[in-house]
Short mmCIF file of C-alpha atoms in Angstrom, two decimals:
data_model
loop_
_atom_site.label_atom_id
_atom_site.label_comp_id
_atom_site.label_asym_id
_atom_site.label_seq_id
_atom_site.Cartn_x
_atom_site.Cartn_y
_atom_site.Cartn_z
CA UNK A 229 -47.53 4.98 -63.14
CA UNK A 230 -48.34 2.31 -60.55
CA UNK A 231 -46.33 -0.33 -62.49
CA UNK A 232 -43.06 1.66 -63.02
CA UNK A 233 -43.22 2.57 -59.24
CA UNK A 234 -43.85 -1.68 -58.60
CA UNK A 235 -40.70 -2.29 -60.68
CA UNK A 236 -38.41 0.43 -59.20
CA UNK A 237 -39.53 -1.01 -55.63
CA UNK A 238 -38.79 -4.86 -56.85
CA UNK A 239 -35.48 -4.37 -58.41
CA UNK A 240 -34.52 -2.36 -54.73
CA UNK A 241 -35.38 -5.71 -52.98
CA UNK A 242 -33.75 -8.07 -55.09
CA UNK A 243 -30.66 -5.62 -55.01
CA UNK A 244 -30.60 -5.53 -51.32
CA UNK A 245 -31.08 -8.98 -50.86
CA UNK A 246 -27.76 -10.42 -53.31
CA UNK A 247 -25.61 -7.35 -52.01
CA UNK A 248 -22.15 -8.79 -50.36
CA UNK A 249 -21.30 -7.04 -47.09
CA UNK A 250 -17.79 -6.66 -46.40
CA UNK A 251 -17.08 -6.59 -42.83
CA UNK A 252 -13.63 -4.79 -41.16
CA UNK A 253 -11.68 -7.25 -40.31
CA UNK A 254 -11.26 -5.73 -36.41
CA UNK A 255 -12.51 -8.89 -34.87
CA UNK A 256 -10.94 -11.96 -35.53
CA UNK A 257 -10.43 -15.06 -33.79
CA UNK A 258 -7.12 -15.78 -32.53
CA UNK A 259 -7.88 -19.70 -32.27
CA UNK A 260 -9.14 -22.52 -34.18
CA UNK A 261 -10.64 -24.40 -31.28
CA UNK A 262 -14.67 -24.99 -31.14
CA UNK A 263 -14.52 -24.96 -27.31
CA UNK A 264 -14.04 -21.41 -27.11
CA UNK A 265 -12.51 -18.39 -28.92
CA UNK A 266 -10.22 -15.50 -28.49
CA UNK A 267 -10.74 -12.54 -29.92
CA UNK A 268 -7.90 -9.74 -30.58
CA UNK A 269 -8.92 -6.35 -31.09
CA UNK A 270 -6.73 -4.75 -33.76
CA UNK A 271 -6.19 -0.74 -34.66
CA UNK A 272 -8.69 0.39 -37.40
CA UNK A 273 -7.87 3.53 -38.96
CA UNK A 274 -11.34 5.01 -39.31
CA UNK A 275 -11.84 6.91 -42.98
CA UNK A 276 -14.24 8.99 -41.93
CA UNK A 277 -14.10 11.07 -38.12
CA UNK A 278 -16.56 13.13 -36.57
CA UNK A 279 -16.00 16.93 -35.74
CA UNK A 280 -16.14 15.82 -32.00
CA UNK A 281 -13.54 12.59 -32.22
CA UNK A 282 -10.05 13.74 -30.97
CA UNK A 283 -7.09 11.57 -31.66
CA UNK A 284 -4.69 10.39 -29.27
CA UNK A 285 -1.27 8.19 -29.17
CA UNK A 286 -1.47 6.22 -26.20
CA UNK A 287 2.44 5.92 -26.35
CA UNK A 288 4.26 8.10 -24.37
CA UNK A 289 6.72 10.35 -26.02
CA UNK A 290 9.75 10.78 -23.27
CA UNK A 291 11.18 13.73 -24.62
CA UNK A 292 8.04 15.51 -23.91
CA UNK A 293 7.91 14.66 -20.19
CA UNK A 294 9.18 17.24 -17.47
CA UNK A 295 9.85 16.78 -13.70
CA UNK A 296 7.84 17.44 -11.11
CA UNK A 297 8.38 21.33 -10.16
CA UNK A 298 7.57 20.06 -6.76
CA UNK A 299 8.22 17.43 -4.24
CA UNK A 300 5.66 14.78 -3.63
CA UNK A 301 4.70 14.25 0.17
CA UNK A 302 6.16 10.91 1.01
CA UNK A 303 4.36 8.36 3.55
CA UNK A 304 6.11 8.69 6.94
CA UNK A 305 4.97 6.29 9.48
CA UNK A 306 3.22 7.58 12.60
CA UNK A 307 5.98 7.91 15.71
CA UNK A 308 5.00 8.80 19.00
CA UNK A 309 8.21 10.59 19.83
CA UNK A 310 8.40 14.61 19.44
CA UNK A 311 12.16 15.49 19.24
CA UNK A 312 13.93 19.01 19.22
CA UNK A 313 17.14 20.37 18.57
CA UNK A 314 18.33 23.82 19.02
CA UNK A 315 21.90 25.18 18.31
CA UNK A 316 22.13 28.73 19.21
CA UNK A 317 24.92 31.92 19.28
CA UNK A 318 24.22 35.19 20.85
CA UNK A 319 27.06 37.42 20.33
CA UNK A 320 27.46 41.12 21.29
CA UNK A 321 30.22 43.63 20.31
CA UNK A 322 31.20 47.24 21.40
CA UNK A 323 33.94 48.86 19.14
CA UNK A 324 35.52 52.59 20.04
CA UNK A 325 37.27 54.46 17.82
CA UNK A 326 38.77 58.19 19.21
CA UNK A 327 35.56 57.99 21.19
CA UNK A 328 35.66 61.10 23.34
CA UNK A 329 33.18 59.88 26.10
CA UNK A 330 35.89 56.79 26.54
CA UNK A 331 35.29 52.77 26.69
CA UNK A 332 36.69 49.66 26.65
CA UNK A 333 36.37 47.31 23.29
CA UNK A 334 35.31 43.76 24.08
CA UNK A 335 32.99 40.88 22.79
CA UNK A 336 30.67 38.61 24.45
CA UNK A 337 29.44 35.25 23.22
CA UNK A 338 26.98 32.66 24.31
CA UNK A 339 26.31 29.49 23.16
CA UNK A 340 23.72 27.17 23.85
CA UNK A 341 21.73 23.82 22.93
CA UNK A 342 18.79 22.13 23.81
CA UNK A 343 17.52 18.72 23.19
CA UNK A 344 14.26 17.40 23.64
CA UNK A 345 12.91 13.50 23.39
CA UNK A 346 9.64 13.32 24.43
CA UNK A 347 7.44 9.67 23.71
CA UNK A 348 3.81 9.84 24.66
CA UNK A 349 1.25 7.28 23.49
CA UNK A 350 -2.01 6.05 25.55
CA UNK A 351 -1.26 5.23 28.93
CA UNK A 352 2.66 6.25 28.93
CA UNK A 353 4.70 9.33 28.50
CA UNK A 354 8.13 9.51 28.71
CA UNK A 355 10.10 13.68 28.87
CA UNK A 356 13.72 13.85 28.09
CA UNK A 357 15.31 17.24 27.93
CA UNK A 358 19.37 18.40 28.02
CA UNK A 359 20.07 22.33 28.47
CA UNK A 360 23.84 23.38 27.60
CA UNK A 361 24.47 27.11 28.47
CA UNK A 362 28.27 28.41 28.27
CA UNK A 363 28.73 31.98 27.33
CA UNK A 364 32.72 34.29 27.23
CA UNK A 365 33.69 38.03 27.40
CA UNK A 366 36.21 39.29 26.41
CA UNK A 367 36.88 42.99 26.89
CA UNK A 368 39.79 45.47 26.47
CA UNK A 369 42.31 45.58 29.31
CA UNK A 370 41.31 42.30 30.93
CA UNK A 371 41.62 38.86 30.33
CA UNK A 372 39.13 36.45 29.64
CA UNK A 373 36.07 35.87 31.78
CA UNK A 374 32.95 33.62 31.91
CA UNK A 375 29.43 35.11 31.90
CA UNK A 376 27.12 31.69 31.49
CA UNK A 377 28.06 28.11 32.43
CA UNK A 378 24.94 25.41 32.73
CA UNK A 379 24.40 21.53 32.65
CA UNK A 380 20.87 20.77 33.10
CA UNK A 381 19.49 17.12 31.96
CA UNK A 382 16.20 15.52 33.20
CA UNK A 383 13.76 12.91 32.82
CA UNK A 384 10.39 12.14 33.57
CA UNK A 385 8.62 9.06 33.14
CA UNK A 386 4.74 9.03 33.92
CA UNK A 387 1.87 6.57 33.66
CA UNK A 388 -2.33 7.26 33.90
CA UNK A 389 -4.96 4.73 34.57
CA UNK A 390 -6.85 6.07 31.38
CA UNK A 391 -6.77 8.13 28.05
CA UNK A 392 -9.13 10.47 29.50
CA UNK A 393 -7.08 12.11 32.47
CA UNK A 394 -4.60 14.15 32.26
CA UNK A 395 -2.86 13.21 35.64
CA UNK A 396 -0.40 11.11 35.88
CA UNK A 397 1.75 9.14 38.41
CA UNK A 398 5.53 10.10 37.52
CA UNK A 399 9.02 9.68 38.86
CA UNK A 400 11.07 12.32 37.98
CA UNK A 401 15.13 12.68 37.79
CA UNK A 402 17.09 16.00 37.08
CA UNK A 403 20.94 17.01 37.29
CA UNK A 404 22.14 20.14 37.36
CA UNK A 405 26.53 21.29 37.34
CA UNK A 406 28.87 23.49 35.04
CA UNK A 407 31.58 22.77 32.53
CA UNK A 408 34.38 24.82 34.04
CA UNK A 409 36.02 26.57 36.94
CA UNK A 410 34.21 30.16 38.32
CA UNK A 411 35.89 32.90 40.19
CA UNK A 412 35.17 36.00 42.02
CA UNK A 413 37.03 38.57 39.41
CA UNK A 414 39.18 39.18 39.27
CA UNK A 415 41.05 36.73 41.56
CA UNK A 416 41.35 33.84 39.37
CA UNK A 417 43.72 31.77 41.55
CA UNK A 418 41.13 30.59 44.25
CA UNK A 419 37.91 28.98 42.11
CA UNK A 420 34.39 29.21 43.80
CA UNK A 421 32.85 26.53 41.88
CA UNK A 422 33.56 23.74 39.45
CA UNK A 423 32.36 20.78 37.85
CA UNK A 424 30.34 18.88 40.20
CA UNK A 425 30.90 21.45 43.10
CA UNK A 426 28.65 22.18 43.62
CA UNK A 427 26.22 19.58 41.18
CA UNK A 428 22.55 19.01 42.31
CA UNK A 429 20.50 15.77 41.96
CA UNK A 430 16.85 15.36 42.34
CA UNK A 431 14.80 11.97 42.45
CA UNK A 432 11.49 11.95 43.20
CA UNK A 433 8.37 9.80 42.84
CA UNK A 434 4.72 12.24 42.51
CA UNK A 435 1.84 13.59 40.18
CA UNK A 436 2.05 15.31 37.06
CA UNK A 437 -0.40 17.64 35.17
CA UNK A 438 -0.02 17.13 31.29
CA UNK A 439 -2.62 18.40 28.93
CA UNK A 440 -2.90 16.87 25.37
CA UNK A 441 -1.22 19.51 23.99
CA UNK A 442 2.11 19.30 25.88
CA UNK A 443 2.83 22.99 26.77
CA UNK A 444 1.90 23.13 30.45
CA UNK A 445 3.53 20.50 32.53
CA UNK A 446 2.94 20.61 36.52
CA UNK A 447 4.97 18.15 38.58
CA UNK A 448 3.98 17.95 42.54
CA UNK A 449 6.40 15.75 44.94
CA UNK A 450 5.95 15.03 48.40
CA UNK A 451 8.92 12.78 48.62
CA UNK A 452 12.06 14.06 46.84
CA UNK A 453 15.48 12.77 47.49
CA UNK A 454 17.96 16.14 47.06
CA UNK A 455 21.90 15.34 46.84
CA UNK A 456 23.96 17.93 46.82
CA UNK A 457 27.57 16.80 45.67
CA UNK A 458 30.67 18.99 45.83
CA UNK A 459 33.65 16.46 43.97
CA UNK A 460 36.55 19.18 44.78
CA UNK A 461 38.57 19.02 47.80
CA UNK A 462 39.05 22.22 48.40
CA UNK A 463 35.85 23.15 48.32
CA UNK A 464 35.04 20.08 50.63
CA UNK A 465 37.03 20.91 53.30
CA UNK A 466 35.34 24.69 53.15
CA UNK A 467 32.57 23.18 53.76
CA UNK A 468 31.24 25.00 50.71
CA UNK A 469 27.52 24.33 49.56
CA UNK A 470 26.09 23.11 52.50
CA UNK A 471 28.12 19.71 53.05
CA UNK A 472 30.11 19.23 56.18
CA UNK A 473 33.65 19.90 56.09
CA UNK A 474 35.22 17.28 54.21
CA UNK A 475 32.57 15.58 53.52
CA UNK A 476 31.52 15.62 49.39
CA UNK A 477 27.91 14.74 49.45
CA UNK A 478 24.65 16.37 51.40
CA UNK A 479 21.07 14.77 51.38
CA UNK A 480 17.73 16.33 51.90
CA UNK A 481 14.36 14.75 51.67
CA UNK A 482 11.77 16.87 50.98
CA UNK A 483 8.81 18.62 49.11
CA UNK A 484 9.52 19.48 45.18
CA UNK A 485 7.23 21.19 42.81
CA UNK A 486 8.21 22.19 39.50
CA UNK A 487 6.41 23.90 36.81
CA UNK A 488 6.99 24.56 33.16
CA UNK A 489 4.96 26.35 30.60
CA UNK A 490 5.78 27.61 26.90
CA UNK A 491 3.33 29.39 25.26
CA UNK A 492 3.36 32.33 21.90
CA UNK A 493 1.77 35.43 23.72
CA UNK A 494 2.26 37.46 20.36
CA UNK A 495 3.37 36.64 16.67
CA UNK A 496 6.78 35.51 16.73
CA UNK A 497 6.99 35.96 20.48
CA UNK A 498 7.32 33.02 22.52
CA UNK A 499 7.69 32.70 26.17
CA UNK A 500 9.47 29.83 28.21
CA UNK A 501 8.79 29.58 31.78
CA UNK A 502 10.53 27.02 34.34
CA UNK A 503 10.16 26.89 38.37
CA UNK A 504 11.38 25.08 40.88
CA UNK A 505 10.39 25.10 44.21
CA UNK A 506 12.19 22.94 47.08
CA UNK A 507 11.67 22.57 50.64
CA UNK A 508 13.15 19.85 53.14
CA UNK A 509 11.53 18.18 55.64
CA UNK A 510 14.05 17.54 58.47
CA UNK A 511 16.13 20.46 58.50
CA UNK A 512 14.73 23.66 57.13
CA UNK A 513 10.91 22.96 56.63
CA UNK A 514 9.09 25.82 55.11
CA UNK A 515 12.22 27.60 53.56
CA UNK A 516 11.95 27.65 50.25
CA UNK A 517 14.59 26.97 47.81
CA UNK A 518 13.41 28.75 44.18
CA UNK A 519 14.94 28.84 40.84
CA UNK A 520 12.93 29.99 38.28
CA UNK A 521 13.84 31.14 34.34
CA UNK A 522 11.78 33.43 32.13
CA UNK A 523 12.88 33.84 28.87
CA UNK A 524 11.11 35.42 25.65
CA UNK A 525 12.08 34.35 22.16
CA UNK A 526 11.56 36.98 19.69
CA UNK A 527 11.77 35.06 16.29
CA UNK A 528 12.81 37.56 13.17
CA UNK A 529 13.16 34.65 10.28
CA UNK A 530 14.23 31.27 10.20
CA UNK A 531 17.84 31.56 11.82
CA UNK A 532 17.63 34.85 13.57
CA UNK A 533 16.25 35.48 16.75
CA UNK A 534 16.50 37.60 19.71
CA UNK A 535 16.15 36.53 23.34
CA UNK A 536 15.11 38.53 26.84
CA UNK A 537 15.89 36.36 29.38
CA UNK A 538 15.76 36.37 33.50
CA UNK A 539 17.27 33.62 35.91
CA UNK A 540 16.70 33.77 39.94
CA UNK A 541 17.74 31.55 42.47
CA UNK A 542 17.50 31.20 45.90
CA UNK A 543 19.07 28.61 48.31
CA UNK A 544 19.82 28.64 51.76
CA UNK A 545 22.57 26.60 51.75
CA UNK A 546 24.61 28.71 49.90
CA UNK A 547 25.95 31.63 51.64
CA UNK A 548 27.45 35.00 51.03
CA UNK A 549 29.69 37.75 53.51
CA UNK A 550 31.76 34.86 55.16
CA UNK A 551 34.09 35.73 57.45
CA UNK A 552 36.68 33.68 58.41
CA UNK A 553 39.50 34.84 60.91
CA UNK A 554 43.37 34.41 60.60
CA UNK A 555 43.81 30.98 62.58
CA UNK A 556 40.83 29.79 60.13
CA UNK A 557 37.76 30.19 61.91
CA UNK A 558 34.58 31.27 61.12
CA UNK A 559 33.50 34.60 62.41
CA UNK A 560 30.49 35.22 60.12
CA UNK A 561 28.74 31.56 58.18
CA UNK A 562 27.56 34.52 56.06
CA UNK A 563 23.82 34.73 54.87
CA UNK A 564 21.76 33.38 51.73
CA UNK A 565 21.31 35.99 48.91
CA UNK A 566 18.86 35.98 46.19
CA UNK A 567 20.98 35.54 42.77
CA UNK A 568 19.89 37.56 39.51
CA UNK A 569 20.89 36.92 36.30
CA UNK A 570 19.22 39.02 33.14
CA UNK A 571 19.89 38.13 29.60
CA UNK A 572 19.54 40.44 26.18
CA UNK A 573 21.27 38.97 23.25
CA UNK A 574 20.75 38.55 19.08
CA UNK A 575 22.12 36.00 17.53
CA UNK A 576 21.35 33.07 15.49
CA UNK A 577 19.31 29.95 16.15
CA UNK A 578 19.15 26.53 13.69
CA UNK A 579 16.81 24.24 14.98
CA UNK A 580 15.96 20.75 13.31
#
């Protein structure tokens, strides 16, 4: 028993020992030089795979690819500048058909823009900002009349010793006209206004209030240049707006602040306030000259909108009640009135 077990274990040995191994030819070298060698990897198709091993064909097959569903988010570069545009339409109809409690048909439109460039970065910040206002009725009867006419651009340029304030030392620039001719209706032969008569110009060097986050903006001038121009001759030699008879430009120095704040007091309900308040030194000093705009934007989707809106203004130089005798004198220079102006509209608003 012992020797069959010694030859089964000796002929096992010798076996092992004269066996030829044949190696897969995956490795082989890919140069004949002794320096060094390069060795290519080649595909082996194993015989045998394990339960876990998962094939895969590193090739790409094209006709299997889709696009992308959605829109990658490209690399913009960081800008300084915040920039708004606003086209809007308000536009308001009344229609009567065999209406027994009577009325007039008409239309009213208003259209408006805005445009804001504002840069701020460190130590600088620079507020540009154009308001175009021009609204039409149009009503049964009557002829054509204007309810809305504005031109208001300004510019502020500020500078702060410091990232950490929020004060700054600004000069500030702001012109206010209309585009076309207003009347008392419904005389439309004499015009009470028109472009640049009156038109209002403000340049001032102060102090400005701006928190980081751009909604409040306080503006306080002790020295403001006001010019009041009024470009018509008629109107010049009325002596209309506060300039002398034939004269087409008034100055005032004086004390300006101003004041603007927009802020969402309730979802999809924003509020825009703006306030000027003017006083001159030489003249008039301590009567105030306000104009001040409140206006609430009641967003309903993407384009439409609906806006409550209130505009009052008060200036001294602008009078109302004149009387004026037959040779052409002045009986009455008339007295200041505050002006109201109240806004309701729907309409449509594309900003971008």
């Amino acid at each position: 028993m012992r020797i069959n077990c010694f030859l089964i274990l000796f002929l096992t040995v010798f076996l092992s020992a004269n066996a030829q191994i044949t190696r897969l030819k995956v490795f082989e070298p890919d140069s004949t030089d002794s320096g060094f060698k390069i060795v290519r990897i080649k595909d082996v198709k194993l015989k045998y795979l394990t339960r876990s091993a998962k094939l895969t064909d590193p090739r790409t097959v094209l006709n299997r690819v889709k696009p992308l569903s959605i829109w990658y988010n490209r690399f913009h570069p960081t800008s300084f500048w915040k920039k708004v545009n606003k086209f809007g339409l308000n536009i308001s109809e009344v229609s009567f058909v065999n209406w027994n409690a009577g009325g007039d048909n008409s239309v009213s439109a208003l259209a408006s823009a805005d445009f804001t460039r504002n840069y701020k970065f460190r130590y600088l910040s620079w507020n540009n900002e154009a308001q175009l206002r021009y609204g039409l009725n149009a009503q049964e009867g009557r002829k054509l009349r204007k309810t809305d006419d504005q031109i208001r651009l300004s510019t502020t340029l500020s500078f702060r010793k410091d990232t950490i304030t929020n004060w700054y030392y600004s000069v500030k620039a702001n012109i206010r006209t209309q585009f076309s001719n207003g009347y008392k209706y419904p005389d439309r032969e004499t015009p009470i206004s028109r472009f640049m008569a009156p038109g209002y110009l403000f340049v001032g060097v102060g102090t400005s209030y701006i928190p980081p986050k751009d909604q409040f903006n306080l503006y306080i001038s002790p020295a403001t240049m006001k010019s009041t121009f009024v470009l018509d001759e008629a109107l010049s030699n009325q002596g209309a707006f506060g300039v002398e008879k034939g004269k087409n430009l008034f100055l005032e120095l004086g004390f300006l602040i101003t004041n603007t704040w927009d802020t969402q007091i309730a979802n999809n309900v924003q509020m825009s306030h703006r306030l000027n308040l003017y006083t001159d030194y030489l003249q008039s000093f301590g009567n105030i000259d306000v104009d001040w705009e409140l206006n609430f934007n009641l967003k309903v989707n993407e384009y439409l909108n609906a806006n409550i809106g209130t505009h009052i203004i008060y200036d001294d130089d602008i009078k109302f009640d004149e009387e004026i005798a037959e040779d052409g004198t002045v009986i009455n220079p008339g007295v200041a009135k505050i002006q109201f102006k109240q806004l309701l509209g729907v309409g449509l608003l594309y900003s971008f």
